[in-house]
Short mmCIF file of C-alpha atoms in Angstrom, two decimals:
data_model
loop_
_atom_site.label_atom_id
_atom_site.label_comp_id
_atom_site.label_asym_id
_atom_site.label_seq_id
_atom_site.Cartn_x
_atom_site.Cartn_y
_atom_site.Cartn_z
CA MET A 1 87.03 80.09 201.09
CA HIS A 2 89.71 79.48 198.46
CA PRO A 3 92.00 82.44 197.69
CA SER A 4 91.59 84.12 194.31
CA LYS A 5 93.77 82.77 191.54
CA PRO A 6 96.12 85.23 189.82
CA ILE A 7 94.83 86.62 186.52
CA HIS A 8 96.53 88.35 183.62
CA VAL A 9 95.39 91.67 182.16
CA PHE A 10 96.84 93.98 179.54
CA ILE A 11 97.45 97.70 180.13
CA ASN A 12 98.49 99.60 177.01
CA LYS A 13 99.15 96.20 175.40
CA VAL A 14 101.61 95.13 178.12
CA LYS A 15 100.75 91.96 180.10
CA TYR A 16 100.51 92.17 183.91
CA GLU A 17 99.65 89.61 186.58
CA LEU A 18 97.17 90.48 189.34
CA ALA A 19 97.07 88.49 192.55
CA SER A 20 93.33 89.19 192.76
CA PRO A 21 90.77 90.19 190.13
CA VAL A 22 89.46 92.88 192.51
CA THR A 23 91.53 96.05 192.32
CA THR A 24 91.29 99.84 191.92
CA GLY A 25 92.11 102.30 189.20
CA ALA A 26 94.94 103.72 191.32
CA ALA A 27 96.46 100.27 191.85
CA LEU A 28 96.32 99.51 188.13
CA LYS A 29 98.04 102.81 187.30
CA ALA A 30 100.74 102.10 189.89
CA LEU A 31 101.25 98.61 188.45
CA ALA A 32 101.73 99.98 184.94
CA GLY A 33 103.77 103.02 186.02
CA LEU A 34 101.11 105.50 184.86
CA ALA A 35 100.64 109.00 186.22
CA ALA A 36 97.75 109.31 188.67
CA ALA A 37 96.24 112.08 186.53
CA ASP A 38 96.07 109.90 183.41
CA VAL A 39 92.65 108.61 182.35
CA LEU A 40 92.31 104.82 182.47
CA PHE A 41 89.80 102.93 180.30
CA LEU A 42 88.58 99.34 180.38
CA GLN A 43 87.99 98.22 176.80
CA GLN A 44 84.42 97.07 176.16
CA PRO A 45 82.70 95.78 172.98
CA ARG A 46 80.48 98.86 172.68
CA GLU A 47 81.81 101.66 174.89
CA ASP A 48 85.06 101.80 176.85
CA GLU A 49 84.56 102.35 180.60
CA VAL A 50 86.49 105.08 182.44
CA ILE A 51 88.05 103.70 185.65
CA ALA A 52 88.49 106.33 188.37
CA ASN A 53 91.44 106.12 190.79
CA ASP A 54 89.21 105.33 193.78
CA GLN A 55 86.93 102.97 191.86
CA THR A 56 86.95 99.28 192.80
CA ILE A 57 86.66 97.00 189.78
CA THR A 58 86.57 93.24 189.25
CA LEU A 59 88.58 92.25 186.18
CA LYS A 60 88.49 89.08 184.13
CA ASN A 61 91.47 87.14 182.88
CA GLY A 62 92.56 88.68 179.56
CA ASP A 63 90.89 92.08 180.06
CA HIS A 64 92.49 94.97 178.17
CA LEU A 65 92.87 98.51 179.52
CA HIS A 66 94.41 101.59 177.98
CA SER A 67 95.30 105.07 179.20
CA GLN A 68 95.59 108.59 177.86
CA PRO A 69 96.92 111.82 179.35
CA PRO A 70 94.49 114.14 181.15
CA ALA A 71 92.43 116.32 178.87
CA ASP A 72 92.41 119.91 180.06
CA TYR A 73 95.70 121.07 178.63
CA GLY A 74 95.00 124.59 177.36
CA ALA A 75 97.03 126.16 174.55
CA GLY A 76 100.76 126.03 173.98
CA PRO A 77 103.39 126.25 171.23
CA ILE A 78 102.56 124.27 168.07
CA PRO A 79 105.32 122.10 166.55
CA GLU A 80 106.14 122.34 162.86
CA ILE A 81 104.30 119.15 161.95
CA ILE A 82 101.10 120.67 163.35
CA VAL A 83 101.65 123.85 161.35
CA ALA A 84 101.76 121.58 158.31
CA LEU A 85 98.52 119.96 159.49
CA GLU A 86 96.88 123.38 159.67
CA ARG A 87 97.85 124.00 156.03
CA GLU A 88 96.51 120.55 155.06
CA LEU A 89 93.11 121.43 156.55
CA GLU A 90 92.91 124.79 154.80
CA GLY A 91 89.28 125.65 154.18
CA HIS A 92 88.22 124.38 157.61
CA SER A 93 87.96 126.63 160.66
CA VAL A 94 90.65 124.90 162.74
CA THR A 95 91.95 125.65 166.23
CA LEU A 96 94.93 123.73 167.63
CA HIS A 97 95.62 123.21 171.34
CA GLN A 98 98.68 121.57 172.82
CA GLY A 99 99.58 120.51 176.32
CA PRO A 100 102.02 118.31 178.27
CA ASP A 101 103.53 115.28 176.57
CA CYS A 102 103.02 116.93 173.15
CA TRP A 103 99.47 115.64 172.63
CA THR A 104 97.64 117.95 170.23
CA TYR A 105 93.91 118.68 169.97
CA VAL A 106 92.49 119.64 166.59
CA VAL A 107 89.11 121.41 166.88
CA ILE A 108 87.18 121.94 163.64
CA ALA A 109 84.31 124.43 163.95
CA GLY A 110 81.21 124.22 161.76
CA TYR A 111 81.69 120.55 160.89
CA ARG A 112 78.74 119.65 158.66
CA LEU A 113 76.68 116.52 159.41
CA PRO A 114 74.53 114.41 157.11
CA SER A 115 70.76 114.66 157.55
CA GLY A 116 69.35 112.38 160.23
CA TYR A 117 70.74 114.10 163.32
CA ASP A 118 69.19 116.69 165.62
CA ARG A 119 71.48 119.43 164.32
CA ALA A 120 73.23 120.33 161.08
CA GLU A 121 76.74 120.99 162.39
CA VAL A 122 79.00 120.55 165.42
CA GLU A 123 82.51 121.22 166.60
CA LEU A 124 84.64 118.14 165.88
CA LEU A 125 87.68 117.35 168.02
CA VAL A 126 90.47 114.93 167.10
CA LYS A 127 93.36 114.07 169.43
CA LEU A 128 96.83 113.45 168.00
CA ALA A 129 99.53 111.47 169.80
CA PRO A 130 103.10 112.81 169.95
CA SER A 131 104.05 110.23 167.30
CA TYR A 132 101.51 111.55 164.75
CA PRO A 133 101.55 111.16 161.74
CA ASP A 134 103.22 107.78 162.27
CA ALA A 135 100.48 106.96 164.78
CA ALA A 136 96.91 107.16 163.52
CA PRO A 137 94.33 109.36 165.24
CA ASP A 138 91.97 107.31 167.40
CA MET A 139 88.36 108.13 168.32
CA PHE A 140 86.78 111.58 167.96
CA TRP A 141 84.63 113.99 169.97
CA VAL A 142 81.82 116.42 169.12
CA SER A 143 80.21 119.39 170.84
CA PRO A 144 77.36 119.82 171.50
CA ALA A 145 76.27 116.20 171.99
CA LEU A 146 74.37 114.60 169.12
CA HIS A 147 71.17 112.59 168.96
CA THR A 148 69.68 110.91 165.94
CA ALA A 149 66.47 112.34 164.51
CA SER A 150 64.57 109.73 166.55
CA GLY A 151 66.12 111.10 169.76
CA ALA A 152 68.54 108.22 170.37
CA LEU A 153 72.15 108.66 171.40
CA PRO A 154 74.60 107.37 168.78
CA ARG A 155 76.11 103.98 169.61
CA ALA A 156 79.30 103.79 171.70
CA THR A 157 79.24 107.40 172.88
CA THR A 158 79.87 108.89 176.29
CA THR A 159 80.60 112.30 177.82
CA GLU A 160 84.19 113.38 178.46
CA ARG A 161 85.52 116.72 179.65
CA LEU A 162 88.11 118.21 177.29
CA LEU A 163 89.53 121.73 177.08
CA GLY A 164 87.37 122.85 179.98
CA ARG A 165 83.97 121.66 178.71
CA ASP A 166 81.94 118.53 177.99
CA TRP A 167 82.29 116.70 174.67
CA GLN A 168 80.53 113.60 173.33
CA ARG A 169 83.18 110.96 172.75
CA TYR A 170 82.76 108.34 170.01
CA SER A 171 84.57 105.14 171.05
CA TRP A 172 85.40 104.33 167.44
CA HIS A 173 88.63 103.11 165.87
CA LEU A 174 90.09 102.77 162.38
CA ALA A 175 90.23 99.25 161.05
CA SER A 176 93.63 97.61 161.48
CA GLY A 177 96.01 98.40 158.64
CA THR A 178 94.04 101.32 157.21
CA TRP A 179 96.52 103.97 158.38
CA THR A 180 99.83 104.01 156.46
CA PRO A 181 102.55 106.25 157.97
CA GLY A 182 103.93 108.64 155.39
CA VAL A 183 100.89 108.15 153.15
CA SER A 184 97.72 108.60 155.24
CA THR A 185 96.67 112.14 156.15
CA MET A 186 94.20 113.89 158.41
CA ARG A 187 91.89 114.27 155.42
CA ASP A 188 91.87 110.46 155.12
CA PHE A 189 90.90 110.20 158.78
CA LEU A 190 88.13 112.78 158.33
CA ARG A 191 86.72 110.77 155.42
CA ALA A 192 86.51 107.76 157.77
CA VAL A 193 84.82 109.94 160.42
CA ALA A 194 82.29 111.12 157.81
CA ALA A 195 81.52 107.49 156.96
CA ARG A 196 80.88 106.80 160.67
CA PHE A 197 78.39 109.68 160.81
CA GLN A 198 76.64 108.35 157.70
CA ARG A 199 75.66 105.20 159.64
CA LEU A 200 73.22 107.26 161.74
CA ASP A 201 73.48 104.84 164.67
#
């Protein structure tokens, strides 16, 4: 049997060479210098796949993976830029949570949905990177989980545990170039989220 040829994959947009396409989540984190507690995702066309540390996976040349810090952070001190965010979202029932590495979780209670879902409102969660507002928010989460009126799960959704409970994650991203640092705001992001809900898929 011929030995496997090396392949190249990208982790957080950095290129790495693997001696074999068969590896584990723990080995990939070690290769990229990631903390073992971080969550590793394999990017997929419809829904990103979570790769556990002990999971064996066969990668293809050119596969992309990305990571994020673990979710259950609890509450902590809120930096000034987040205080400003709270003022920007005045009129919404907003709770802010912060944990290690300065990631911030914005939870909006009573978020109203368009007709066509199995409920009228949810809690909406948005995660903000330490570099927000220079970095755009990415993806969003709702609780409880949504179904369309026909009973179907919305496209590209999965369950993820955040802040001590299960949330339905939408693997959804802003189009390239739509977030302008210093100009774009959380309200702009929420308008894009509302447009995603309007698709009813």
